Amino acid sequence: MVIGMHRSGTSATTGALRCLGVRLGKRLYSGHKDINAKGYYEHSDIADLNDEVLLEMGAAWDDVLPREDGWWTRAELKRHASKARKCIDRDFAGPMLWALKDPRICRLLPWWLDILMSESITPHFLFVIRSPDAVHRSLAKRDGFSRDKSLLLWLLHYLEAERE
């Protein structure tokens, strides 16, 4: 699992892993000319699913509001977990070295840990960290985010991932 805030270098790191033979799945988001021209290296089904989970909770990747304790056990998230299991079984079955990268996983890690454990998968994590100011400059350019919002998102992504 490649863990890190948006715009922190997770795409470059995951691209390097791919060059070393780590499987990322067949359905990867392509890049955008002025943002990540070489690609995001995010499995599109997984990234879309993470957005669906956040939406189900009334949130988004850039939401800074706290979640209730035990949010990942909510009944309405079970169908999304089933989709995640099917995707893993379909694209990563067998004895291969594979990775998932999506910055949203930082915010959804307890949910993902339950899924992986239910599949008898022991995850290992590669934390990619870029300075909060550099992340802010990139988010300001791409999304128009204020410095305060960028720094708060940076902190939430890493604290929530580290806590789990």
PDB file of C-alpha atoms in Angstrom:
ATOM      1  CA  MET A   1       0.000   0.000   0.000  1.00  0.00           C
ATOM      2  CA  VAL A   2       1.499   3.302  -1.083  1.00  0.00           C
ATOM      3  CA  ILE A   3       0.344   5.859   1.471  1.00  0.00           C
ATOM      4  CA  GLY A   4       0.597   9.610   1.126  1.00  0.00           C
ATOM      5  CA  MET A   5      -1.202  12.878   0.684  1.00  0.00           C
ATOM      6  CA  HIS A   6      -2.328  14.003  -2.762  1.00  0.00           C
ATOM      7  CA  ARG A   7       0.483  15.801  -4.638  1.00  0.00           C
ATOM      8  CA  SER A   8       3.133  14.271  -2.356  1.00  0.00           C
ATOM      9  CA  GLY A   9       4.979  12.092  -4.853  1.00  0.00           C
ATOM     10  CA  THR A  10       2.931   8.913  -4.492  1.00  0.00           C
ATOM     11  CA  SER A  11       2.471   8.700  -8.269  1.00  0.00           C
ATOM     12  CA  ALA A  12       6.196   8.950  -8.968  1.00  0.00           C
ATOM     13  CA  THR A  13       6.948   6.403  -6.255  1.00  0.00           C
ATOM     14  CA  THR A  14       4.312   3.979  -7.520  1.00  0.00           C
ATOM     15  CA  GLY A  15       5.539   4.439 -11.081  1.00  0.00           C
ATOM     16  CA  ALA A  16       9.021   3.438  -9.917  1.00  0.00           C
ATOM     17  CA  LEU A  17       7.573   0.359  -8.208  1.00  0.00           C
ATOM     18  CA  ARG A  18       5.863  -0.571 -11.472  1.00  0.00           C
ATOM     19  CA  CYS A  19       9.206  -0.333 -13.291  1.00  0.00           C
ATOM     20  CA  LEU A  20      10.594  -2.775 -10.707  1.00  0.00           C
ATOM     21  CA  GLY A  21       7.868  -5.310 -11.536  1.00  0.00           C
ATOM     22  CA  VAL A  22       5.260  -4.563  -8.884  1.00  0.00           C
ATOM     23  CA  ARG A  23       1.782  -5.226 -10.296  1.00  0.00           C
ATOM     24  CA  LEU A  24      -0.698  -2.363 -10.094  1.00  0.00           C
ATOM     25  CA  GLY A  25      -3.596  -3.919 -11.973  1.00  0.00           C
ATOM     26  CA  LYS A  26      -4.727  -3.396 -15.543  1.00  0.00           C
ATOM     27  CA  ARG A  27      -7.100  -0.501 -14.987  1.00  0.00           C
ATOM     28  CA  LEU A  28      -4.955   2.526 -14.177  1.00  0.00           C
ATOM     29  CA  TYR A  29      -5.942   6.141 -14.474  1.00  0.00           C
ATOM     30  CA  SER A  30      -3.979   7.891 -17.182  1.00  0.00           C
ATOM     31  CA  GLY A  31      -2.280  11.177 -16.472  1.00  0.00           C
ATOM     32  CA  HIS A  32      -3.177  14.700 -17.430  1.00  0.00           C
ATOM     33  CA  LYS A  33      -0.843  16.793 -19.550  1.00  0.00           C
ATOM     34  CA  ASP A  34      -0.197  19.561 -17.013  1.00  0.00           C
ATOM     35  CA  ILE A  35      -0.612  17.591 -13.785  1.00  0.00           C
ATOM     36  CA  ASN A  36       0.711  14.014 -13.904  1.00  0.00           C
ATOM     37  CA  ALA A  37       1.633  13.487 -17.534  1.00  0.00           C
ATOM     38  CA  LYS A  38       3.159  10.038 -16.907  1.00  0.00           C
ATOM     39  CA  GLY A  39       0.102   8.830 -14.988  1.00  0.00           C
ATOM     40  CA  TYR A  40      -1.288   8.518 -11.495  1.00  0.00           C
ATOM     41  CA  TYR A  41      -0.702   4.767 -11.172  1.00  0.00           C
ATOM     42  CA  GLU A  42      -4.026   4.472  -9.361  1.00  0.00           C
ATOM     43  CA  HIS A  43      -6.205   1.466 -10.046  1.00  0.00           C
ATOM     44  CA  SER A  44      -9.299   3.184 -11.447  1.00  0.00           C
ATOM     45  CA  ASP A  45     -11.783   0.740  -9.882  1.00  0.00           C
ATOM     46  CA  ILE A  46     -10.177   1.170  -6.450  1.00  0.00           C
ATOM     47  CA  ALA A  47      -9.989   4.971  -6.683  1.00  0.00           C
ATOM     48  CA  ASP A  48     -13.616   5.140  -7.858  1.00  0.00           C
ATOM     49  CA  LEU A  49     -14.646   2.820  -5.043  1.00  0.00           C
ATOM     50  CA  ASN A  50     -12.853   5.000  -2.491  1.00  0.00           C
ATOM     51  CA  ASP A  51     -14.765   8.012  -3.806  1.00  0.00           C
ATOM     52  CA  GLU A  52     -18.022   6.037  -3.515  1.00  0.00           C
ATOM     53  CA  VAL A  53     -17.252   5.143   0.111  1.00  0.00           C
ATOM     54  CA  LEU A  54     -16.498   8.759   0.961  1.00  0.00           C
ATOM     55  CA  LEU A  55     -19.668   9.883  -0.803  1.00  0.00           C
ATOM     56  CA  GLU A  56     -21.690   7.247   1.083  1.00  0.00           C
ATOM     57  CA  MET A  57     -20.470   8.894   4.288  1.00  0.00           C
ATOM     58  CA  GLY A  58     -21.307  12.375   3.013  1.00  0.00           C
ATOM     59  CA  ALA A  59     -17.649  13.231   2.536  1.00  0.00           C
ATOM     60  CA  ALA A  60     -15.019  13.733  -0.161  1.00  0.00           C
ATOM     61  CA  TRP A  61     -11.235  13.406  -0.310  1.00  0.00           C
ATOM     62  CA  ASP A  62     -10.800  17.046   0.639  1.00  0.00           C
ATOM     63  CA  ASP A  63     -13.291  17.024   3.536  1.00  0.00           C
ATOM     64  CA  VAL A  64     -11.694  18.127   6.795  1.00  0.00           C
ATOM     65  CA  LEU A  65     -14.598  17.237   9.099  1.00  0.00           C
ATOM     66  CA  PRO A  66     -14.058  14.463  11.653  1.00  0.00           C
ATOM     67  CA  ARG A  67     -15.857  11.131  11.314  1.00  0.00           C
ATOM     68  CA  GLU A  68     -17.664   9.275  14.064  1.00  0.00           C
ATOM     69  CA  ASP A  69     -15.886   6.477  15.903  1.00  0.00           C
ATOM     70  CA  GLY A  70     -16.173   3.135  14.149  1.00  0.00           C
ATOM     71  CA  TRP A  71     -17.373   4.693  10.884  1.00  0.00           C
ATOM     72  CA  TRP A  72     -15.825   1.822   8.889  1.00  0.00           C
ATOM     73  CA  THR A  73     -18.269  -0.684  10.427  1.00  0.00           C
ATOM     74  CA  ARG A  74     -21.354   1.065   9.043  1.00  0.00           C
ATOM     75  CA  ALA A  75     -23.726  -1.397   7.351  1.00  0.00           C
ATOM     76  CA  GLU A  76     -24.020   0.675   4.181  1.00  0.00           C
ATOM     77  CA  LEU A  77     -20.288   0.241   3.529  1.00  0.00           C
ATOM     78  CA  LYS A  78     -20.550  -3.572   3.313  1.00  0.00           C
ATOM     79  CA  ARG A  79     -21.555  -3.577  -0.361  1.00  0.00           C
ATOM     80  CA  HIS A  80     -18.542  -1.395  -1.156  1.00  0.00           C
ATOM     81  CA  ALA A  81     -16.281  -3.805   0.742  1.00  0.00           C
ATOM     82  CA  SER A  82     -17.672  -6.636  -1.378  1.00  0.00           C
ATOM     83  CA  LYS A  83     -16.723  -4.699  -4.534  1.00  0.00           C
ATOM     84  CA  ALA A  84     -13.211  -4.170  -3.168  1.00  0.00           C
ATOM     85  CA  ARG A  85     -12.801  -7.900  -2.471  1.00  0.00           C
ATOM     86  CA  LYS A  86     -13.980  -8.790  -5.979  1.00  0.00           C
ATOM     87  CA  CYS A  87     -11.533  -6.316  -7.493  1.00  0.00           C
ATOM     88  CA  ILE A  88      -8.635  -7.709  -5.455  1.00  0.00           C
ATOM     89  CA  ASP A  89      -9.583 -11.290  -6.327  1.00  0.00           C
ATOM     90  CA  ARG A  90      -9.915 -10.405 -10.015  1.00  0.00           C
ATOM     91  CA  ASP A  91      -6.740  -8.360 -10.450  1.00  0.00           C
ATOM     92  CA  PHE A  92      -4.332  -9.566  -7.782  1.00  0.00           C
ATOM     93  CA  ALA A  93      -4.940 -13.286  -7.293  1.00  0.00           C
ATOM     94  CA  GLY A  94      -1.919 -15.509  -7.047  1.00  0.00           C
ATOM     95  CA  PRO A  95       1.577 -15.215  -5.644  1.00  0.00           C
ATOM     96  CA  MET A  96       2.656 -11.898  -7.069  1.00  0.00           C
ATOM     97  CA  LEU A  97       3.963  -8.677  -5.640  1.00  0.00           C
ATOM     98  CA  TRP A  98       1.279  -6.048  -6.080  1.00  0.00           C
ATOM     99  CA  ALA A  99       0.437  -2.622  -4.734  1.00  0.00           C
ATOM    100  CA  LEU A 100      -2.446  -0.220  -4.381  1.00  0.00           C
ATOM    101  CA  LYS A 101      -1.950   3.503  -4.452  1.00  0.00           C
ATOM    102  CA  ASP A 102      -4.631   6.063  -3.826  1.00  0.00           C
ATOM    103  CA  PRO A 103      -4.232   8.976  -1.418  1.00  0.00           C
ATOM    104  CA  ARG A 104      -7.835   8.414  -0.281  1.00  0.00           C
ATOM    105  CA  ILE A 105      -6.677   5.193   1.377  1.00  0.00           C
ATOM    106  CA  CYS A 106      -5.039   7.353   4.069  1.00  0.00           C
ATOM    107  CA  ARG A 107      -8.488   8.540   5.113  1.00  0.00           C
ATOM    108  CA  LEU A 108     -10.108   5.099   4.677  1.00  0.00           C
ATOM    109  CA  LEU A 109      -7.425   2.883   6.163  1.00  0.00           C
ATOM    110  CA  PRO A 110      -9.494   1.154   8.907  1.00  0.00           C
ATOM    111  CA  TRP A 111     -12.019   0.105   6.261  1.00  0.00           C
ATOM    112  CA  TRP A 112      -9.245  -1.169   3.977  1.00  0.00           C
ATOM    113  CA  LEU A 113      -7.527  -3.049   6.801  1.00  0.00           C
ATOM    114  CA  ASP A 114     -10.766  -4.938   7.522  1.00  0.00           C
ATOM    115  CA  ILE A 115     -11.060  -5.850   3.832  1.00  0.00           C
ATOM    116  CA  LEU A 116      -7.458  -7.011   3.549  1.00  0.00           C
ATOM    117  CA  MET A 117      -7.647  -9.036   6.753  1.00  0.00           C
ATOM    118  CA  SER A 118     -10.832 -10.726   5.531  1.00  0.00           C
ATOM    119  CA  GLU A 119      -8.860 -11.803   2.446  1.00  0.00           C
ATOM    120  CA  SER A 120      -5.923 -13.043   4.586  1.00  0.00           C
ATOM    121  CA  ILE A 121      -3.712 -10.340   3.104  1.00  0.00           C
ATOM    122  CA  THR A 122      -1.042  -8.830   5.324  1.00  0.00           C
ATOM    123  CA  PRO A 123      -0.419  -5.325   4.023  1.00  0.00           C
ATOM    124  CA  HIS A 124       2.892  -3.522   4.075  1.00  0.00           C
ATOM    125  CA  PHE A 125       3.003   0.238   3.786  1.00  0.00           C
ATOM    126  CA  LEU A 126       5.249   2.645   1.977  1.00  0.00           C
ATOM    127  CA  PHE A 127       4.690   6.152   3.325  1.00  0.00           C
ATOM    128  CA  VAL A 128       5.585   8.870   0.824  1.00  0.00           C
ATOM    129  CA  ILE A 129       6.061  12.246   2.460  1.00  0.00           C
ATOM    130  CA  ARG A 130       6.605  15.597   0.783  1.00  0.00           C
ATOM    131  CA  SER A 131       6.881  18.852   2.679  1.00  0.00           C
ATOM    132  CA  PRO A 132       3.511  20.385   3.495  1.00  0.00           C
ATOM    133  CA  ASP A 133       4.497  23.647   1.803  1.00  0.00           C
ATOM    134  CA  ALA A 134       5.339  21.856  -1.449  1.00  0.00           C
ATOM    135  CA  VAL A 135       2.038  19.973  -1.295  1.00  0.00           C
ATOM    136  CA  HIS A 136       0.225  23.257  -0.690  1.00  0.00           C
ATOM    137  CA  ARG A 137       1.858  24.920  -3.703  1.00  0.00           C
ATOM    138  CA  SER A 138       0.806  22.008  -5.880  1.00  0.00           C
ATOM    139  CA  LEU A 139      -2.770  21.938  -4.496  1.00  0.00           C
ATOM    140  CA  ALA A 140      -3.060  25.702  -4.885  1.00  0.00           C
ATOM    141  CA  LYS A 141      -2.036  25.408  -8.532  1.00  0.00           C
ATOM    142  CA  ARG A 142      -4.229  22.389  -9.292  1.00  0.00           C
ATOM    143  CA  ASP A 143      -7.282  23.008  -7.072  1.00  0.00           C
ATOM    144  CA  GLY A 144      -7.013  26.593  -5.837  1.00  0.00           C
ATOM    145  CA  PHE A 145      -6.824  25.443  -2.190  1.00  0.00           C
ATOM    146  CA  SER A 146      -5.860  27.886   0.532  1.00  0.00           C
ATOM    147  CA  ARG A 147      -2.708  27.270   2.534  1.00  0.00           C
ATOM    148  CA  ASP A 148      -4.748  26.484   5.659  1.00  0.00           C
ATOM    149  CA  LYS A 149      -6.871  23.879   3.891  1.00  0.00           C
ATOM    150  CA  SER A 150      -3.854  22.261   2.220  1.00  0.00           C
ATOM    151  CA  LEU A 151      -1.932  22.015   5.485  1.00  0.00           C
ATOM    152  CA  LEU A 152      -4.921  20.640   7.372  1.00  0.00           C
ATOM    153  CA  LEU A 153      -5.506  18.005   4.677  1.00  0.00           C
ATOM    154  CA  TRP A 154      -1.813  17.089   4.725  1.00  0.00           C
ATOM    155  CA  LEU A 155      -1.952  16.638   8.491  1.00  0.00           C
ATOM    156  CA  LEU A 156      -5.207  14.640   8.440  1.00  0.00           C
ATOM    157  CA  HIS A 157      -3.979  12.272   5.723  1.00  0.00           C
ATOM    158  CA  TYR A 158      -0.790  11.394   7.582  1.00  0.00           C
ATOM    159  CA  LEU A 159      -2.197  11.347  11.114  1.00  0.00           C
ATOM    160  CA  GLU A 160      -5.141   9.147  10.188  1.00  0.00           C
ATOM    161  CA  ALA A 161      -2.944   6.732   8.243  1.00  0.00           C
ATOM    162  CA  GLU A 162      -0.292   6.637  10.965  1.00  0.00           C
ATOM    163  CA  ARG A 163      -2.882   6.066  13.695  1.00  0.00           C
ATOM    164  CA  GLU A 164      -4.044   2.895  11.958  1.00  0.00           C
TER     165      GLU A 164
END
